[in-house]
XYZ file of C-alpha atoms in Angstrom:
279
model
C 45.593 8.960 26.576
C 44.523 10.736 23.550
C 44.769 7.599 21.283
C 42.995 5.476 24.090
C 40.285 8.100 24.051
C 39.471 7.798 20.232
C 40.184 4.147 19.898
C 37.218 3.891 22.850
C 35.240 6.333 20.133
C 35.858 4.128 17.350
C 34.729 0.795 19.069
C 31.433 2.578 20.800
C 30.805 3.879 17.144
C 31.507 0.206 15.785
C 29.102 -1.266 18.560
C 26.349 1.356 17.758
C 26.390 0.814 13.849
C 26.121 -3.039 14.856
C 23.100 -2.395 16.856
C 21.656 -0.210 14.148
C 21.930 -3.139 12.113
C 20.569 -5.601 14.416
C 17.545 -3.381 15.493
C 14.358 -4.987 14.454
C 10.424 -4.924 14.860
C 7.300 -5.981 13.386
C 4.119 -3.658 13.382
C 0.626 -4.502 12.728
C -1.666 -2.623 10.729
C -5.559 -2.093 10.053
C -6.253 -0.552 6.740
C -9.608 0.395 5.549
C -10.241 1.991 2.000
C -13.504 3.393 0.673
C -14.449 3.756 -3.130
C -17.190 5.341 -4.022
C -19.212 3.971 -6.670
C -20.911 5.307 -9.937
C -23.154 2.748 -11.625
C -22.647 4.649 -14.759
C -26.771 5.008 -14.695
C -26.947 1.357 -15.664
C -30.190 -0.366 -14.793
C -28.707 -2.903 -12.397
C -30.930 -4.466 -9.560
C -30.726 -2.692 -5.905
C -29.604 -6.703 -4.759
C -26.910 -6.869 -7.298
C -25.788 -2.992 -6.148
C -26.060 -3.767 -2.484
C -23.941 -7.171 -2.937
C -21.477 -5.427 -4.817
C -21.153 -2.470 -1.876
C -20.562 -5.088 0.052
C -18.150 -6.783 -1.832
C -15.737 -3.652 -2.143
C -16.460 -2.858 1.503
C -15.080 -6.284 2.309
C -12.178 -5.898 -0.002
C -11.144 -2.411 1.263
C -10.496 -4.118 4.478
C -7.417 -5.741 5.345
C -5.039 -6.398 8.141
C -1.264 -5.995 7.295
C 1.746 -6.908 8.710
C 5.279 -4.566 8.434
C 8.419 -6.304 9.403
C 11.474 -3.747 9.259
C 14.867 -3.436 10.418
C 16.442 0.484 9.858
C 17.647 -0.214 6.216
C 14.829 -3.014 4.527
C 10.887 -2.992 5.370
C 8.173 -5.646 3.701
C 4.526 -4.913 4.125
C 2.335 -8.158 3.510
C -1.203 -8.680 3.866
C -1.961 -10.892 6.768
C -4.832 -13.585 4.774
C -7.772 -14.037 6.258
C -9.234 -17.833 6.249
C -12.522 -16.580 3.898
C -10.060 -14.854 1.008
C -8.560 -18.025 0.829
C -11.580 -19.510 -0.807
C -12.724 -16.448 -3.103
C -14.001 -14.615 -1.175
C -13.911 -10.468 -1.648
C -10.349 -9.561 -1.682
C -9.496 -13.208 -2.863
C -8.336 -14.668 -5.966
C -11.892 -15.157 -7.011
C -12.634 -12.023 -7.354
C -10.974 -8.561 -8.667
C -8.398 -7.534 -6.019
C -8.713 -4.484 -4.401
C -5.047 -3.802 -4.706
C -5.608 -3.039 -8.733
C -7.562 0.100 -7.208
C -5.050 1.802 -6.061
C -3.876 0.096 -2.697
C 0.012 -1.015 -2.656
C -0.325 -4.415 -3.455
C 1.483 -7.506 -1.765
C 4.658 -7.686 -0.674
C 5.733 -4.174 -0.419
C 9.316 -3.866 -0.320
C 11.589 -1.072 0.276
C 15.509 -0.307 0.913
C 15.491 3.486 1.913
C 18.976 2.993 1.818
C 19.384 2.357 -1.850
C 16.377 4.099 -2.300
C 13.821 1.284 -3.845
C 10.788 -0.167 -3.679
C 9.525 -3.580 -4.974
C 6.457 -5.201 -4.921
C 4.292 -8.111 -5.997
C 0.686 -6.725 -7.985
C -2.126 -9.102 -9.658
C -3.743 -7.783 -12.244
C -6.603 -10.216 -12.873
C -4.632 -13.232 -12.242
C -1.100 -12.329 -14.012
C 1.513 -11.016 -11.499
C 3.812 -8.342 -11.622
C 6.668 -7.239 -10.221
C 7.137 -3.626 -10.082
C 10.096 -2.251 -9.239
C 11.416 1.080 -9.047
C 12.450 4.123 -6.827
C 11.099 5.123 -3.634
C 8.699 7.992 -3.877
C 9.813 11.163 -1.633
C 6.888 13.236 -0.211
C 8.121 17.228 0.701
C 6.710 15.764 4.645
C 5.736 18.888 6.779
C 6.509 18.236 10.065
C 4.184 19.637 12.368
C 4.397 20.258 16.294
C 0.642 18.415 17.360
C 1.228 15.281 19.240
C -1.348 12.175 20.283
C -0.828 8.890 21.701
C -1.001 5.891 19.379
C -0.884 2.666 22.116
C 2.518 3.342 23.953
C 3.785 5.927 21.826
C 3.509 9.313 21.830
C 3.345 10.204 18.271
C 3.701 13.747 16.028
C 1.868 14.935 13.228
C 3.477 15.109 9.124
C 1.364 16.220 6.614
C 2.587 16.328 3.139
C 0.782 16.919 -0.903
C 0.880 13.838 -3.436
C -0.376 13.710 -7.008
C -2.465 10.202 -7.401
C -4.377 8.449 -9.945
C -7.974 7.201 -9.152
C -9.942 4.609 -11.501
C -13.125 6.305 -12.423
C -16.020 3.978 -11.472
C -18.096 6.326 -13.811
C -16.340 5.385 -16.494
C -15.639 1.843 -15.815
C -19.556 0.667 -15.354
C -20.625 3.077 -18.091
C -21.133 0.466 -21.543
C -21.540 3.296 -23.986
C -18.762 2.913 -26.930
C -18.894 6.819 -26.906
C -18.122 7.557 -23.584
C -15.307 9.784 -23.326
C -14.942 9.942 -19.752
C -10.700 8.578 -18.626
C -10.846 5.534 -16.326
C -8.372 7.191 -13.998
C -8.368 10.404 -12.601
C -5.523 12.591 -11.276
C -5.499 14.859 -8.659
C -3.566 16.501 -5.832
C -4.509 14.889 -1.916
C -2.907 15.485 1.467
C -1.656 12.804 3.322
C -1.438 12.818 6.949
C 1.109 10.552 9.082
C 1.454 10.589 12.341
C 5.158 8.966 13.280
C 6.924 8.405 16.460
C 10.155 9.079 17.114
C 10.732 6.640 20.155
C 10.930 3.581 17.338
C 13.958 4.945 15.672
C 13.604 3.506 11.574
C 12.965 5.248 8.662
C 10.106 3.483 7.339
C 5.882 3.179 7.535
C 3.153 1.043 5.858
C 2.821 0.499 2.268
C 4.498 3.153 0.301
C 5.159 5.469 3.242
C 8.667 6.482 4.365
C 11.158 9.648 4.882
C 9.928 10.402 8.964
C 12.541 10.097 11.989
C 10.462 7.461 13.285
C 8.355 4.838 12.444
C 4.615 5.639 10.851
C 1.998 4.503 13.324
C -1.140 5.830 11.312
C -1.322 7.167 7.851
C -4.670 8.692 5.958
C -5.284 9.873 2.143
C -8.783 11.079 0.702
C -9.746 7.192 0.636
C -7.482 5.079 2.741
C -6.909 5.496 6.184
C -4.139 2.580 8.009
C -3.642 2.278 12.135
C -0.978 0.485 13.901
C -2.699 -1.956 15.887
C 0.630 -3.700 17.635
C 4.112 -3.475 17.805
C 6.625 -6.240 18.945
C 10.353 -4.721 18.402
C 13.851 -6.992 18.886
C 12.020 -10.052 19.115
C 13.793 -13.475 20.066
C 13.563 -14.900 16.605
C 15.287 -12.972 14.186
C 12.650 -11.451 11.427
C 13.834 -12.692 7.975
C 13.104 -9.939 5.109
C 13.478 -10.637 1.440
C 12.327 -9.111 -1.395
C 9.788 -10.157 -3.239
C 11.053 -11.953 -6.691
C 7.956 -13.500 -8.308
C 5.899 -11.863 -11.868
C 6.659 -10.145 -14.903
C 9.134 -6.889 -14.235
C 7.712 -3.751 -15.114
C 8.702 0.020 -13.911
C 5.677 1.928 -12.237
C 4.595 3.768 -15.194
C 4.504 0.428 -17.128
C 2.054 -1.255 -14.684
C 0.205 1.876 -14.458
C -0.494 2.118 -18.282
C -1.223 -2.240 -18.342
C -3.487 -1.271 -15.794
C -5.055 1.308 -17.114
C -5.547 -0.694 -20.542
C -6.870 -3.071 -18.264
C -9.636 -1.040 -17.330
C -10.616 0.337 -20.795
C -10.334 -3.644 -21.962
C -13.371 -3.844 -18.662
C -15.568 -0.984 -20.336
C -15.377 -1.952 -23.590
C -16.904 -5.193 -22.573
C -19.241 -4.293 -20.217
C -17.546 -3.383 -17.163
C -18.246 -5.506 -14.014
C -21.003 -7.816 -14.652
C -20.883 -6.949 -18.317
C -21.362 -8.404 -21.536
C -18.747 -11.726 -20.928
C -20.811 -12.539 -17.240
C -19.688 -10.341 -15.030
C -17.852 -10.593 -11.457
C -14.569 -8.506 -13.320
C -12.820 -11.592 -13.501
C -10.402 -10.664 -16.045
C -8.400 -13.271 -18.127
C -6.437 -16.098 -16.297
């Protein structure tokens, strides 16, 4: 009886690691991000500031899309039809992920611990890949309903780097001012335990239960729909595509990127304007 007993364990322990594996979903996001800008006191025209607002409002929102199983996770930007033709956000213009967003294709495997994904920097891509990023998460006992889901509040401290829009617009040779700026920000997650994964939007992770909504100082990302288990099996991969770099190499390309920008103008300097970059 005894051996019938833990050879029934063993298979109902075989059958729920299989369905662990097999558990699936796909979660759509709304992410809006808000720089604020410095002109640097340059003498630009109130048309040329208002179109440029409105180009970096534009850019700052995006709708995302997070398949995940309870090992892998990719977060890709769902393209709308006027990015596809250079619009703000597009190819045409800077990308908004070079301020400070995750970029395309986010990857991770909080299994092995990793992240990938897919940045472009001006034109060149990169592939960045490197370990996952733990946040000390505070879980906290205030609850609210996100759609279906009844959903509890994390809040945890991370150190990030902001460009300096001061310093990027500001043409004088002199200027001493860095183009990014550190500093400490809580971020606030609200997860739900009832979709049982480890994993969130962009670089977020480490909750028992998937993160519905997520806010920093600047960005602030809302699960707008869920679909979990559907009939066609959700196919994740990794992205694979750019030049491989570590985080702290992208981070210092990018910020020589933006010190190449300043030293030639900034947006809408001395080579034309529009931050184009090389391609």
């Amino acid at each position: 009886m005894t051996k019938l007993l833990f050879a029934a364990c063993c298979i109902l322990l075989l059958i729920s690691s299989l369905s662990a594996q097999d558990f699936q979903g796909k979660a759509i996001y709304e992410s809006k991000t808000t720089v604020k800008m410095d002109f640097g006191g340059r003498n630009i025209p109130e048309d040329r500031k208002k179109e440029m607002l409105e180009r970096m409002k534009k850019a700052g929102e995006k709708t995302y899309a997070l398949s995940f199983n309870q090992i892998e996770s990719i977060y890709k930007e769902e393209v709308k039809l006027e990015q596809s033709t250079g619009g703000a956000g597009g190819r045409g213009g800077m990308r908004f992920g070079m301020m400070g967003s995750s970029g395309e294709d986010y990857y991770k495997n909080v299994k092995e611990g990793t992240y990938s994904v897919k940045n472009d920097l001006f034109g060149k891509i990169f592939l960045v890949k490197d370990s996952l990023p733990n946040l000390a998460w505070k879980m906290g006992s205030e609850t609210k309903k996100i759609g279906n889901y009844t959903a509890f509040k994390a809040t945890a401290i991370r150190t990030v780097k902001r460009p300096n829009m001061s310093a990027i617009f500001n043409r004088d040779q002199n200027n001493t001012e860095k183009e990014f700026i550190e500093k400490e920000i809580e971020i606030v997650a609200w997860y739900s335990p009832d979709i049982p994964v480890n994993q969130g939007p962009a670089s977020y992770w480490g909750l028992p239960g998937l993160i519905l909504e997520v806010n920093d100082d600047i960005t602030s990302i809302l699960c707008s729909q869920i679909v979990l288990n559907p009939t066609e099996r959700i196919e994740i991969k990794a992205p694979s595509k750019g030049k491989e770099v570590s985080q702290a190499e992208y981070d210092q390309i990018s910020k020589d990127k933006m010190t190449e920008m300043r030293e030639n103008g900034g947006f809408g300097g001395r080579r034309g304007g529009g931050g184009h970059g090389p391609h």
